mmCIF file of C-alpha atoms and ligand atoms in Angstrom:
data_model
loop_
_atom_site.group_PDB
_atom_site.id
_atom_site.type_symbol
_atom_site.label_atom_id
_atom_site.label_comp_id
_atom_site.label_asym_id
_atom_site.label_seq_id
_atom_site.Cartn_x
_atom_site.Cartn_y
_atom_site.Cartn_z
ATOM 1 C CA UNK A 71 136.464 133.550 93.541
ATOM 2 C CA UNK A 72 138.412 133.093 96.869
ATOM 3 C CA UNK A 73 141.236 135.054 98.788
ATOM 4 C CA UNK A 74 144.105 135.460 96.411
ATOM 5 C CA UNK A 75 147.077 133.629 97.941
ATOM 6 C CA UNK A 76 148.884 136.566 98.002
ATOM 7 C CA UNK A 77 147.127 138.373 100.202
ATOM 8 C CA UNK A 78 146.001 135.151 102.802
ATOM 9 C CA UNK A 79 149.906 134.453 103.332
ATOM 10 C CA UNK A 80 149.917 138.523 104.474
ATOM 11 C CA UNK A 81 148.635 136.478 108.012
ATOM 12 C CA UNK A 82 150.981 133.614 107.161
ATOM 13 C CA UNK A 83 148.914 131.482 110.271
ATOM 14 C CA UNK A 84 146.087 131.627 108.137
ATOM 15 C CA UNK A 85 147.978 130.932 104.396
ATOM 16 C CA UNK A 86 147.630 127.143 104.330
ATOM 17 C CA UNK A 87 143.846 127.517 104.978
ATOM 18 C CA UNK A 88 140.773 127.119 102.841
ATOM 19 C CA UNK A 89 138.794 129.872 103.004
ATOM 20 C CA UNK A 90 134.965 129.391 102.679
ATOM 21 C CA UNK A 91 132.869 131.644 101.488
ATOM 22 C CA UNK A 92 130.460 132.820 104.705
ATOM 23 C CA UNK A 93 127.200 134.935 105.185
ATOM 24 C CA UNK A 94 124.976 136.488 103.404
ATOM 25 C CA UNK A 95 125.783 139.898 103.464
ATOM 26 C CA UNK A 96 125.435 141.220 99.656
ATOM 27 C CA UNK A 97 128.130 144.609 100.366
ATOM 28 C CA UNK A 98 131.683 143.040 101.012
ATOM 29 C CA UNK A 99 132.507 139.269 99.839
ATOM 30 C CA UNK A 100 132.691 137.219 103.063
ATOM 31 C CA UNK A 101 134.677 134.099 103.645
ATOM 32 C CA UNK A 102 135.266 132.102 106.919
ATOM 33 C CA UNK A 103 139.203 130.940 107.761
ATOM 34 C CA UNK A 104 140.134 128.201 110.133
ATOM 35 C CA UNK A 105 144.005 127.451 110.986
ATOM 36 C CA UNK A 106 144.608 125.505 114.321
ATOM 37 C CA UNK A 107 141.819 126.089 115.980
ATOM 38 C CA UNK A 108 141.609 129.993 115.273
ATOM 39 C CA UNK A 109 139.034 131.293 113.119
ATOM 40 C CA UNK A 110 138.483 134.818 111.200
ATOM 41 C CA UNK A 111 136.442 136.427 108.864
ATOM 42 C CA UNK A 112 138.295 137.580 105.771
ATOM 43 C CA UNK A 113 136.684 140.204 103.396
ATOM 44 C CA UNK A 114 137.095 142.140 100.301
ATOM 45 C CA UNK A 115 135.212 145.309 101.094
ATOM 46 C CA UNK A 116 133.544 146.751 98.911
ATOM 47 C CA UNK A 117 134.290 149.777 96.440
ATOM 48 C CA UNK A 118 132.529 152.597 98.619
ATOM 49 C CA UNK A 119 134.658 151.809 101.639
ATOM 50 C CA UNK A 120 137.860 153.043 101.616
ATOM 51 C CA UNK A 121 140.641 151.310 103.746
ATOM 52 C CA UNK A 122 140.741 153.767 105.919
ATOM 53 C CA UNK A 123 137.700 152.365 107.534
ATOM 54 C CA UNK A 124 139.465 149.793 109.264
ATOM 55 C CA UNK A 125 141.616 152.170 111.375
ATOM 56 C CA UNK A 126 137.949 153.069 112.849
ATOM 57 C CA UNK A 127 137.167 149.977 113.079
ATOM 58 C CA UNK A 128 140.147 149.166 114.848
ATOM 59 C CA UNK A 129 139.592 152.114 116.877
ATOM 60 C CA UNK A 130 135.991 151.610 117.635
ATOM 61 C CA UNK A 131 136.834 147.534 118.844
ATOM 62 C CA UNK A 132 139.644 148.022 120.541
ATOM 63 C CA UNK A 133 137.774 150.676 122.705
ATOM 64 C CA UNK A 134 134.248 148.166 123.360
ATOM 65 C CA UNK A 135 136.942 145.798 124.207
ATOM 66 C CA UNK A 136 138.064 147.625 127.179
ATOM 67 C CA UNK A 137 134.710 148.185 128.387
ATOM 68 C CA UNK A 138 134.334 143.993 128.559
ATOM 69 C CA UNK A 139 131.969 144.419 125.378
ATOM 70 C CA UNK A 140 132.329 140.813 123.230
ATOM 71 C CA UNK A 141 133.387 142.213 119.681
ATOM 72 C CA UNK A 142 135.363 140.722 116.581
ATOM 73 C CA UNK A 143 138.866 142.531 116.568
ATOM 74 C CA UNK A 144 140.332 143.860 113.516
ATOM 75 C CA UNK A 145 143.625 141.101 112.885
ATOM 76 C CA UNK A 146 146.762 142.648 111.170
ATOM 77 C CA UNK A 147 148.947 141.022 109.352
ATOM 78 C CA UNK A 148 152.242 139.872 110.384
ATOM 79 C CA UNK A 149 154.365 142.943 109.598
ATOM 80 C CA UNK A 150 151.016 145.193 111.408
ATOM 81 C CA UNK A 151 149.239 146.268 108.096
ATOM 82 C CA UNK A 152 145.122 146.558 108.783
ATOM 83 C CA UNK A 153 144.363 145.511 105.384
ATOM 84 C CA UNK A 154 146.147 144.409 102.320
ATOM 85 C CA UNK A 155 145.066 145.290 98.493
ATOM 86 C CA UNK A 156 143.480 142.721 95.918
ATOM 87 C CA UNK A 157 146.282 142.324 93.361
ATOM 88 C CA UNK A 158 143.792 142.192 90.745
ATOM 89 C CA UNK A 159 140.983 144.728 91.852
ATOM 90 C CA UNK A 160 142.698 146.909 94.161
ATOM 91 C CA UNK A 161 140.180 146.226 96.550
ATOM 92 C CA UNK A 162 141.071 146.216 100.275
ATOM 93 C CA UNK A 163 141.238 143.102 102.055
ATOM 94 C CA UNK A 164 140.838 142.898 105.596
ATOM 95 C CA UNK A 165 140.453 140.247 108.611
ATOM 96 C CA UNK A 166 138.461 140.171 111.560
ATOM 97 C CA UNK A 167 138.325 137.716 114.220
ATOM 98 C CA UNK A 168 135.139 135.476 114.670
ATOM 99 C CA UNK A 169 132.590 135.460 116.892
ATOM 100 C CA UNK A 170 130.313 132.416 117.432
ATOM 101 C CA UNK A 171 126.684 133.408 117.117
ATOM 102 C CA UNK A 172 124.316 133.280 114.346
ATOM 103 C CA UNK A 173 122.541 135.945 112.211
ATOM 104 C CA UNK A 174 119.546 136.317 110.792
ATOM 105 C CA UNK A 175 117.874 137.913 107.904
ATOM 106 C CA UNK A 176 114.621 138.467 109.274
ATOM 107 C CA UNK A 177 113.878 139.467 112.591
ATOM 108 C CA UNK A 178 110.605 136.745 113.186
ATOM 109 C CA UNK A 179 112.898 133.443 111.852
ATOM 110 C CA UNK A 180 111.462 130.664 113.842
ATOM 111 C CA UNK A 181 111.549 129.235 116.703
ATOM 112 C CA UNK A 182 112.502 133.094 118.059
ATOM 113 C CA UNK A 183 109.768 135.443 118.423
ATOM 114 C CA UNK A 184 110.356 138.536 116.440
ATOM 115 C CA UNK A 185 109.711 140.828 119.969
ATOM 116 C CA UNK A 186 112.593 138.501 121.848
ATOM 117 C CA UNK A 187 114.697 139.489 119.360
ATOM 118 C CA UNK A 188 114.014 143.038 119.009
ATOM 119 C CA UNK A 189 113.862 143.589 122.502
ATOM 120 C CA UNK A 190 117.740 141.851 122.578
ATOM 121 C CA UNK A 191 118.907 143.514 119.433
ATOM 122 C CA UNK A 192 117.787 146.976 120.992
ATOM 123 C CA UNK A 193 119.378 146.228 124.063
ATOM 124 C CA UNK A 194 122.857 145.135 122.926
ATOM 125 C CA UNK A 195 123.013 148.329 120.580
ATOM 126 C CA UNK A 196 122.005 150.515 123.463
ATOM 127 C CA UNK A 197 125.342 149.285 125.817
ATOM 128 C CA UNK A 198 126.777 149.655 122.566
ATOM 129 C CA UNK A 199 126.253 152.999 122.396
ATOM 130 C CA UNK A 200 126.658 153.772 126.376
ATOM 131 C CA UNK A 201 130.525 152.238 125.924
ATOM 132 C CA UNK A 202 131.232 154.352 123.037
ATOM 133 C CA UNK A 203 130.184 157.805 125.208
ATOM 134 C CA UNK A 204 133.859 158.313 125.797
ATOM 135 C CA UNK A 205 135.577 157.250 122.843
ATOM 136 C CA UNK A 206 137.623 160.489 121.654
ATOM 137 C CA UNK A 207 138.373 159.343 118.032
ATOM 138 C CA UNK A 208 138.021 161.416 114.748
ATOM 139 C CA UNK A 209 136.871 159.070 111.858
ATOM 140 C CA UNK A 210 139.369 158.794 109.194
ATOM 141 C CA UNK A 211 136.266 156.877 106.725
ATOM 142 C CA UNK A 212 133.624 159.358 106.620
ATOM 143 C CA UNK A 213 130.270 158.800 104.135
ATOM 144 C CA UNK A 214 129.530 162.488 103.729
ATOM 145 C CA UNK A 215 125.905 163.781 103.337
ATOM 146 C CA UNK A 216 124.577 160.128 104.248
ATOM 147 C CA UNK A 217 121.857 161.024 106.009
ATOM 148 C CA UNK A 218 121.533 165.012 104.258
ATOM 149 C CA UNK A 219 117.776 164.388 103.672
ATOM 150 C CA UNK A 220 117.846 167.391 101.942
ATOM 151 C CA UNK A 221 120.307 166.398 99.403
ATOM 152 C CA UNK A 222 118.635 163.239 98.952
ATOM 153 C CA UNK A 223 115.231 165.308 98.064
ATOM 154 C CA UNK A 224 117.047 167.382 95.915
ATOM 155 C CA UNK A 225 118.423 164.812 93.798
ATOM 156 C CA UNK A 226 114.771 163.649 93.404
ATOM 157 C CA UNK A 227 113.612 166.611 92.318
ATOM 158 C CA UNK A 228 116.570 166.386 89.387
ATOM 159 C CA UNK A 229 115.708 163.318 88.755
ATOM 160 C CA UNK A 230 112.030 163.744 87.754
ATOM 161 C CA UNK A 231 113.460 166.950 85.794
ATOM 162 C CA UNK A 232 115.919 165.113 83.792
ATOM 163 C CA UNK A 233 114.086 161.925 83.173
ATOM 164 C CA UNK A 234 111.048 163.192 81.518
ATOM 165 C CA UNK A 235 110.942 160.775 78.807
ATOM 166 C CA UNK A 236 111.472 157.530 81.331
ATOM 167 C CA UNK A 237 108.989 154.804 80.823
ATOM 168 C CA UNK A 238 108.294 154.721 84.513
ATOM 169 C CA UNK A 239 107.890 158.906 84.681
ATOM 170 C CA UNK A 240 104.444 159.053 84.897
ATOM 171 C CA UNK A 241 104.201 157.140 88.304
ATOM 172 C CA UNK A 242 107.491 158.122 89.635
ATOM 173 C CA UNK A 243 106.277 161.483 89.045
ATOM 174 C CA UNK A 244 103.332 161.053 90.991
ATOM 175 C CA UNK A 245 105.229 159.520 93.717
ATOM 176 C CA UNK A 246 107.823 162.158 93.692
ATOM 177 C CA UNK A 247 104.950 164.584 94.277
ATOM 178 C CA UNK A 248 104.220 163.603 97.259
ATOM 179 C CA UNK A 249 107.566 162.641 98.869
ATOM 180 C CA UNK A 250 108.692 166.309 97.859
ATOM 181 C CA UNK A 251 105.817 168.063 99.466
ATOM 182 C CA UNK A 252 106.004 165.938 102.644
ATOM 183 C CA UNK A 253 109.786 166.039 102.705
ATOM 184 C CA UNK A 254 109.850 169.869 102.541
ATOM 185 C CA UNK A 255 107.903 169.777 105.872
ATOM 186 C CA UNK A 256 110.298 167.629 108.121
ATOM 187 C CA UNK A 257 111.393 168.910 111.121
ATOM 188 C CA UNK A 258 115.032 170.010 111.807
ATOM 189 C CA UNK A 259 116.834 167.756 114.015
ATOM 190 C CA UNK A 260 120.038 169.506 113.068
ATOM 191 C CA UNK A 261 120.394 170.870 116.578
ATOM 192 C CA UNK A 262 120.650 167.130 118.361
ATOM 193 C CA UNK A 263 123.920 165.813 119.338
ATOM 194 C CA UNK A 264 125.965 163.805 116.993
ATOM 195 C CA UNK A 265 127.055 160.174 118.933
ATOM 196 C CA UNK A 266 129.461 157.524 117.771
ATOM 197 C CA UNK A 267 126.949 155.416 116.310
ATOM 198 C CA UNK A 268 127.164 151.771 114.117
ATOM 199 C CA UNK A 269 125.368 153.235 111.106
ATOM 200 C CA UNK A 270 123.565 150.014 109.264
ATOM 201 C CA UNK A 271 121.710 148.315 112.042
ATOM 202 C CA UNK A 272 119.943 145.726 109.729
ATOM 203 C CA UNK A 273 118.949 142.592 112.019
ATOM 204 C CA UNK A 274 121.849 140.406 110.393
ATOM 205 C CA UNK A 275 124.175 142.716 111.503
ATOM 206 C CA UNK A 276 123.342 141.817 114.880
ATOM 207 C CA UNK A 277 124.581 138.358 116.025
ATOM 208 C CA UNK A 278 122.978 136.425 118.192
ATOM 209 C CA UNK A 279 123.745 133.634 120.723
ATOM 210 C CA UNK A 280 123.011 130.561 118.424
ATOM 211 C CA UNK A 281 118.801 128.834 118.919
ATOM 212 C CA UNK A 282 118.408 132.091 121.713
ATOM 213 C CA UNK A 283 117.563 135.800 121.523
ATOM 214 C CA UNK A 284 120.586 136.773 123.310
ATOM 215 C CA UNK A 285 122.114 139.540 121.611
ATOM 216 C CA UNK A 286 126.294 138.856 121.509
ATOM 217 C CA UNK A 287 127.622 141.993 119.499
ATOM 218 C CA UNK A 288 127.325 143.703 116.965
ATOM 219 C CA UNK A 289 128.900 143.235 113.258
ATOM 220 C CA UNK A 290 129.661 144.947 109.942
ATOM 221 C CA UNK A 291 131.192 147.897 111.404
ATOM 222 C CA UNK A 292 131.795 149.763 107.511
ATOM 223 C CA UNK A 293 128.922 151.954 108.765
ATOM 224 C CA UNK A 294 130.807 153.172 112.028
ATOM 225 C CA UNK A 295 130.607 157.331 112.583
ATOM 226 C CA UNK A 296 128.956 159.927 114.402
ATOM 227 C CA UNK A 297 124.997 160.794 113.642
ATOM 228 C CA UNK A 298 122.010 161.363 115.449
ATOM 229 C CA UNK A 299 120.486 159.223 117.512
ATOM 230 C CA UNK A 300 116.984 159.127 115.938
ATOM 231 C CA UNK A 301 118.624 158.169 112.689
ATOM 232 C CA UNK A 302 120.518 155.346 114.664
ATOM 233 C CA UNK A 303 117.231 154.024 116.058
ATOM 234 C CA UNK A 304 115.132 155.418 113.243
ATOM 235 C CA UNK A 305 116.940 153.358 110.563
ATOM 236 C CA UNK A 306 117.189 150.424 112.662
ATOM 237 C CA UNK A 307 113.474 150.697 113.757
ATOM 238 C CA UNK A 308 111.972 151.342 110.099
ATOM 239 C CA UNK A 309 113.613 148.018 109.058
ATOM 240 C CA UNK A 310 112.766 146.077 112.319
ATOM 241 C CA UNK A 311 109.317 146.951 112.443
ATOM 242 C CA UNK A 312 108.772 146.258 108.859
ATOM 243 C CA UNK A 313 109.376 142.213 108.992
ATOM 244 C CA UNK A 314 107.365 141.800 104.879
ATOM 245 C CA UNK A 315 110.839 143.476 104.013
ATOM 246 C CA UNK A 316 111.447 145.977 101.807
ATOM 247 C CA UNK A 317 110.503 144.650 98.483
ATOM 248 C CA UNK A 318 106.385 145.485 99.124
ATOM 249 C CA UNK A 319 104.593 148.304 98.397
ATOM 250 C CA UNK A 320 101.906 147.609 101.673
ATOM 251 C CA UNK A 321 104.207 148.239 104.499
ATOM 252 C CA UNK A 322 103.183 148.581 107.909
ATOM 253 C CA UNK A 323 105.039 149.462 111.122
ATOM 254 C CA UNK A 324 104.443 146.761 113.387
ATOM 255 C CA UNK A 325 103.828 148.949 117.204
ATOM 256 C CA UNK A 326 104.649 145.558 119.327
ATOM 257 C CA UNK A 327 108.089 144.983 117.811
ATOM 258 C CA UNK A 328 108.635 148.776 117.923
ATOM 259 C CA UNK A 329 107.644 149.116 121.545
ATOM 260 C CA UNK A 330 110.012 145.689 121.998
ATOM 261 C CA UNK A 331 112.834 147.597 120.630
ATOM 262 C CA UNK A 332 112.270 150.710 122.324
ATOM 263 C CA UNK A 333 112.030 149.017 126.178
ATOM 264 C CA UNK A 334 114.696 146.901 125.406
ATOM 265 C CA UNK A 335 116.837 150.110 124.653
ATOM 266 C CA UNK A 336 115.994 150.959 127.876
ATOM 267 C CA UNK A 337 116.497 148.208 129.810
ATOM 268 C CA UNK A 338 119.737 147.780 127.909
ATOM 269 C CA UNK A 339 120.920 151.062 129.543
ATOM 270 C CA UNK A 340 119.777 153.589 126.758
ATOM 271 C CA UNK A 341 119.335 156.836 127.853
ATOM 272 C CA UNK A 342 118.459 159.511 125.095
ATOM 273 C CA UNK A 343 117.593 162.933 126.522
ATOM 274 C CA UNK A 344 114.897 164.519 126.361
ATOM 275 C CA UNK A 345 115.060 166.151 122.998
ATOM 276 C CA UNK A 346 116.735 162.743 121.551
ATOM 277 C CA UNK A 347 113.752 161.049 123.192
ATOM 278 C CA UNK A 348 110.808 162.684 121.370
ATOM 279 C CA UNK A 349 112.407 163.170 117.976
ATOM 280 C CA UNK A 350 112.736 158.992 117.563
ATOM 281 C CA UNK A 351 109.439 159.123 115.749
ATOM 282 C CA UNK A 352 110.725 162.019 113.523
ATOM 283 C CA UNK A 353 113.632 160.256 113.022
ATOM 284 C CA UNK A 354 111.937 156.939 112.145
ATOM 285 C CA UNK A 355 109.553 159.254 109.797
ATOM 286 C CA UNK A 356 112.472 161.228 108.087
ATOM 287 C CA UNK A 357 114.679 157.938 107.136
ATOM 288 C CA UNK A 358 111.661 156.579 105.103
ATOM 289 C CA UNK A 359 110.690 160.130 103.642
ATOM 290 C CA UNK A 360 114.566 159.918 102.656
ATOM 291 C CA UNK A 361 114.711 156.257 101.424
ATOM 292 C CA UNK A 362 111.381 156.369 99.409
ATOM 293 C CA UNK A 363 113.258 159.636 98.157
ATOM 294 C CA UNK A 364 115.916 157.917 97.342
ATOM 295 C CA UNK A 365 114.911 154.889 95.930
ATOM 296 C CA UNK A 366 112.424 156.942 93.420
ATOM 297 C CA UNK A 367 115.116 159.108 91.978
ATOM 298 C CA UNK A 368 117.092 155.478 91.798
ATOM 299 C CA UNK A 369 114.148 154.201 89.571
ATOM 300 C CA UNK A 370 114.270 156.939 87.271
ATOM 301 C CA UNK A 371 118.445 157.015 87.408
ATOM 302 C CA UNK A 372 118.423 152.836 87.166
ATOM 303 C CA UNK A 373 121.318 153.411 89.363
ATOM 304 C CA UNK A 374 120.692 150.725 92.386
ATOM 305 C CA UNK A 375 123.164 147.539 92.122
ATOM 306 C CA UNK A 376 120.674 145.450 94.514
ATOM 307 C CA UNK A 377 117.960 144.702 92.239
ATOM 308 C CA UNK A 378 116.490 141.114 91.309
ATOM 309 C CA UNK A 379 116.804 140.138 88.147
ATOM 310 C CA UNK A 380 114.516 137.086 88.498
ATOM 311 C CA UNK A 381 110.837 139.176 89.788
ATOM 312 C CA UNK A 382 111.559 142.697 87.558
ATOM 313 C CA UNK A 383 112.209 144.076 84.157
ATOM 314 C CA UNK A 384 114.538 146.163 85.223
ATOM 315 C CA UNK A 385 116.169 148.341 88.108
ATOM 316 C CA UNK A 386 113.755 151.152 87.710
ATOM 317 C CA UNK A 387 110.833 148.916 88.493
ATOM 318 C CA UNK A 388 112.283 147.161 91.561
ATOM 319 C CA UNK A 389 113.384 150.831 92.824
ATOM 320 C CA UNK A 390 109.914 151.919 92.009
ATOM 321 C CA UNK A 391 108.276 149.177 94.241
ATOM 322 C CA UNK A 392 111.203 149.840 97.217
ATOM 323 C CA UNK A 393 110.060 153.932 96.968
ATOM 324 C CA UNK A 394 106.388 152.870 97.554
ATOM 325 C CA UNK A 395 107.301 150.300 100.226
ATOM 326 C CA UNK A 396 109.304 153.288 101.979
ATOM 327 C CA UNK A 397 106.867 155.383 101.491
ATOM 328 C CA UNK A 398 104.027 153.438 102.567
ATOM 329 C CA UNK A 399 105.952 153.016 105.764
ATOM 330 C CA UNK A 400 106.380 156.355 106.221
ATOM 331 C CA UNK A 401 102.618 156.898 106.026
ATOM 332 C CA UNK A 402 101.909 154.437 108.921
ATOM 333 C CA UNK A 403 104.497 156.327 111.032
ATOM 334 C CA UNK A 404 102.897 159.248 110.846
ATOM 335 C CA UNK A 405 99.536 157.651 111.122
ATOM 336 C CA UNK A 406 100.629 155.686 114.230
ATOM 337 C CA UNK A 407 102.260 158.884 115.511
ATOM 338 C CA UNK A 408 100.335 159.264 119.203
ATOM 339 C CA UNK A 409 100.376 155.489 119.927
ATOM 340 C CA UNK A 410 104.425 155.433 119.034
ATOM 341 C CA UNK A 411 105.299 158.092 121.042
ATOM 342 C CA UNK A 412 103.025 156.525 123.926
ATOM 343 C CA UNK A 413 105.502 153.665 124.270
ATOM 344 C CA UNK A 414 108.841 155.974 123.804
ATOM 345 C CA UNK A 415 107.361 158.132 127.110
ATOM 346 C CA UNK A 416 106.814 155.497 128.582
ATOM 347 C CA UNK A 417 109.620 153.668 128.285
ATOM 348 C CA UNK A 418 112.174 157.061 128.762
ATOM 349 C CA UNK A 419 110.125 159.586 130.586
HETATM 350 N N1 ADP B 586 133.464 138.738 112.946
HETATM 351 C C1 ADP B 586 132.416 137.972 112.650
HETATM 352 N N2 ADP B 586 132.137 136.870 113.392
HETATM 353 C C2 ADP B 586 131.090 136.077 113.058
HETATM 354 N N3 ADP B 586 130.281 136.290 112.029
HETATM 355 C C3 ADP B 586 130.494 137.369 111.259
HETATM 356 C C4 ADP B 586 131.564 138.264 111.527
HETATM 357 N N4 ADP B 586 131.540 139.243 110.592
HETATM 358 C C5 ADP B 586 130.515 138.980 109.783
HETATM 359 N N5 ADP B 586 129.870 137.847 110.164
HETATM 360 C C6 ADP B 586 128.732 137.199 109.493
HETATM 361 O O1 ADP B 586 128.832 137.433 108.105
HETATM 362 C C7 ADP B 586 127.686 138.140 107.633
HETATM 363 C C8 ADP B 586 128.125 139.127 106.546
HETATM 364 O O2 ADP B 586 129.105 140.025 107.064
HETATM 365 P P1 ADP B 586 128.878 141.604 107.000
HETATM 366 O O3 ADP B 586 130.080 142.234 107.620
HETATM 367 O O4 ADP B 586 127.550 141.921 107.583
HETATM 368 O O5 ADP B 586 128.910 141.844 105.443
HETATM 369 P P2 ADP B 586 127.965 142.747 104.479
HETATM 370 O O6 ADP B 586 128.522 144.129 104.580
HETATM 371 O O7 ADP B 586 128.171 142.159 103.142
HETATM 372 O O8 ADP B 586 126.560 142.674 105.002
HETATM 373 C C9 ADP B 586 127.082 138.785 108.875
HETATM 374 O O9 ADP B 586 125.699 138.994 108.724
HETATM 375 C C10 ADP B 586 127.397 137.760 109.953
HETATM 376 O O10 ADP B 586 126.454 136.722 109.931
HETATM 377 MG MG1 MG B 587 125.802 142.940 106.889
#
């Protein structure tokens, strides 16, 4: 596969170009574009994001431009159009301009200390988030319910209904168990603000000044819309602080990346309130209550696209492994509780 000429000549600078394909994001299909001595980032986005995402993203950049934030900038094409459809697929293409930097997948990749990092990443998302205060924009792209834990627990409960007969019931049922009793216990955050926030802050999202820990900016803005901050930094933190990844069923949070992350919020310029402050750890706690949720009911639905063909039978037994890796994590949250909010006291109080 590469860009289809018809839609690379749509930035006619660029038509002459090779593209190369680029990252290793598995959502959109990435490809890197060089034409005298400009460079960009073309991609197909993927079928849950909707075209209209790129007038936020356009929004969104434009704005963290003003406030001297580096960012990649959303490039029309010639005649001003943010993104131009597949010919075959339909699919929106779109281009961005590059930023030098390097990502990684995991957030202790030698020679960088997985705390350096953390600490940077943390940072960089928290000026993010300061420059975005007084952005007054209305998303057009909006993933309803994404974070509706409730929803997510309901559809887990239908799931262990309907699937009865599913050769992985029997454990998925006892799994299920638990999440449901635990999730119907979570406290309601419903009353914190809602912030413009980047929505999928996985570490290779995050580009870094290449060989340092310098955080440059952050990328893979699909994810861009308002939500509470202890999702934010809850999602972010469950996946930083769990470096084994999520395909284990022994997960641990690790407290020294987590308090690296935290202070470098901080010093970054973060500055939750109060009530923001001392629900992070509920929010860290509720985003794996809702992903084990979520990936359970996916084992019994075989519904998940991301699953390895090469280490499991099937979908339902990768989901079921991702639901007790979740889940696991969730456990050492709440086990960890006191000594996690020691270090978010101390590093907002
Ligand atoms: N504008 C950009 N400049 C430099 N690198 C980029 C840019 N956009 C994406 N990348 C790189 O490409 C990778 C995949 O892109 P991303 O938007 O994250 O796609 P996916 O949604 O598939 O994860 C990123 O992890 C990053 O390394
Ligand atoms: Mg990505």
């Amino acid at each position: 596969m590469t860009i289809p000429s018809s839609v690379l000549s749509r930035w006619s600078r660029f038509a002459a170009s090779t593209p190369r394909p680029f990252g290793t994001g598995l959502i959109n299909k990435t490809y890197l574009v060089e034409a005298g001595g400009e460079r960009a980032v073309f991609q197909r986005l993927h079928p849950v994001f909707a075209a209209s995402v790129n007038e936020d993203i356009d929004a969104v950049t434009r704005h963290l431009e003003r406030k001297g934030l580096l960012t990649p900038r959303l490039l029309l094409t010639d005649d001003g159009a943010s993104s131009v459809d597949d010919p075959e697929t339909g699919r929106p293409w779109r281009a961005l301009s590059y930023v030098e930097g390097e990502s990684v997948d995991r957030l202790d990749t030698p020679p960088i200390d997985g705390t350096a990092r953390a600490h940077a990443a943390a940072a960089l998302v928290a000026r993010f988030h300061t420059a975005l205060e007084d952005l007054d924009w209305q998303y057009r792209h909006v993933r309803v319910g994404v974070h509706d834990t409730d929803k997510h627990l309901f559809a887990l409960d239908d799931a262990l209904e309907r699937h009865g007969a599913h050769r992985l019931w029997q454990d998925a049922s006892a799994l299920g168990a638990q999440i449901l009793e635990v999730g119907a216990t979570l406290p309601s955050l419903a009353a914190l603000p809602l912030r413009h926030c980047h929505g999928d802050l996985k570490i290779s999202n995050v580009l870094f000044e290449r060989g340092t820990s310098r955080g440059l900016c952050l990328v893979d803005l699909d994810t861009l819309g308002r939500m509470i901050l202890p999702f934010e930094l809850g999602d972010a933190l469950r996946s930083w602080c769990n470096p084994r990844g999520e395909d284990v069923d022994d997960a641990d949070v690790d407290v020294a990346i987590f308090a690296a992350a935290v202070e470098g919020y901080a010093a970054g310029g973060g500055r939750p309130s109060a009530a923001e402050a001392s629900a992070l750890v509920d929010g860290l706690f509720t985003i794996c209550v809702e992903l084990s949720a979520r990936f359970c009911a996916d084992a019994l639905d075989e519904s998940y696209f991301g699953w390895d063909e090469r280490r499991f039978p099937g979908r339902g037994e990768h989901n079921l492994l991702r639901a007790r890796g979740q889940w696991a994590l969730a456990q050492a949250a709440a086990r960890r509780r006191s000594e996690l909010d020691t270090v978010v006291r101390r590093a907002f109080g």
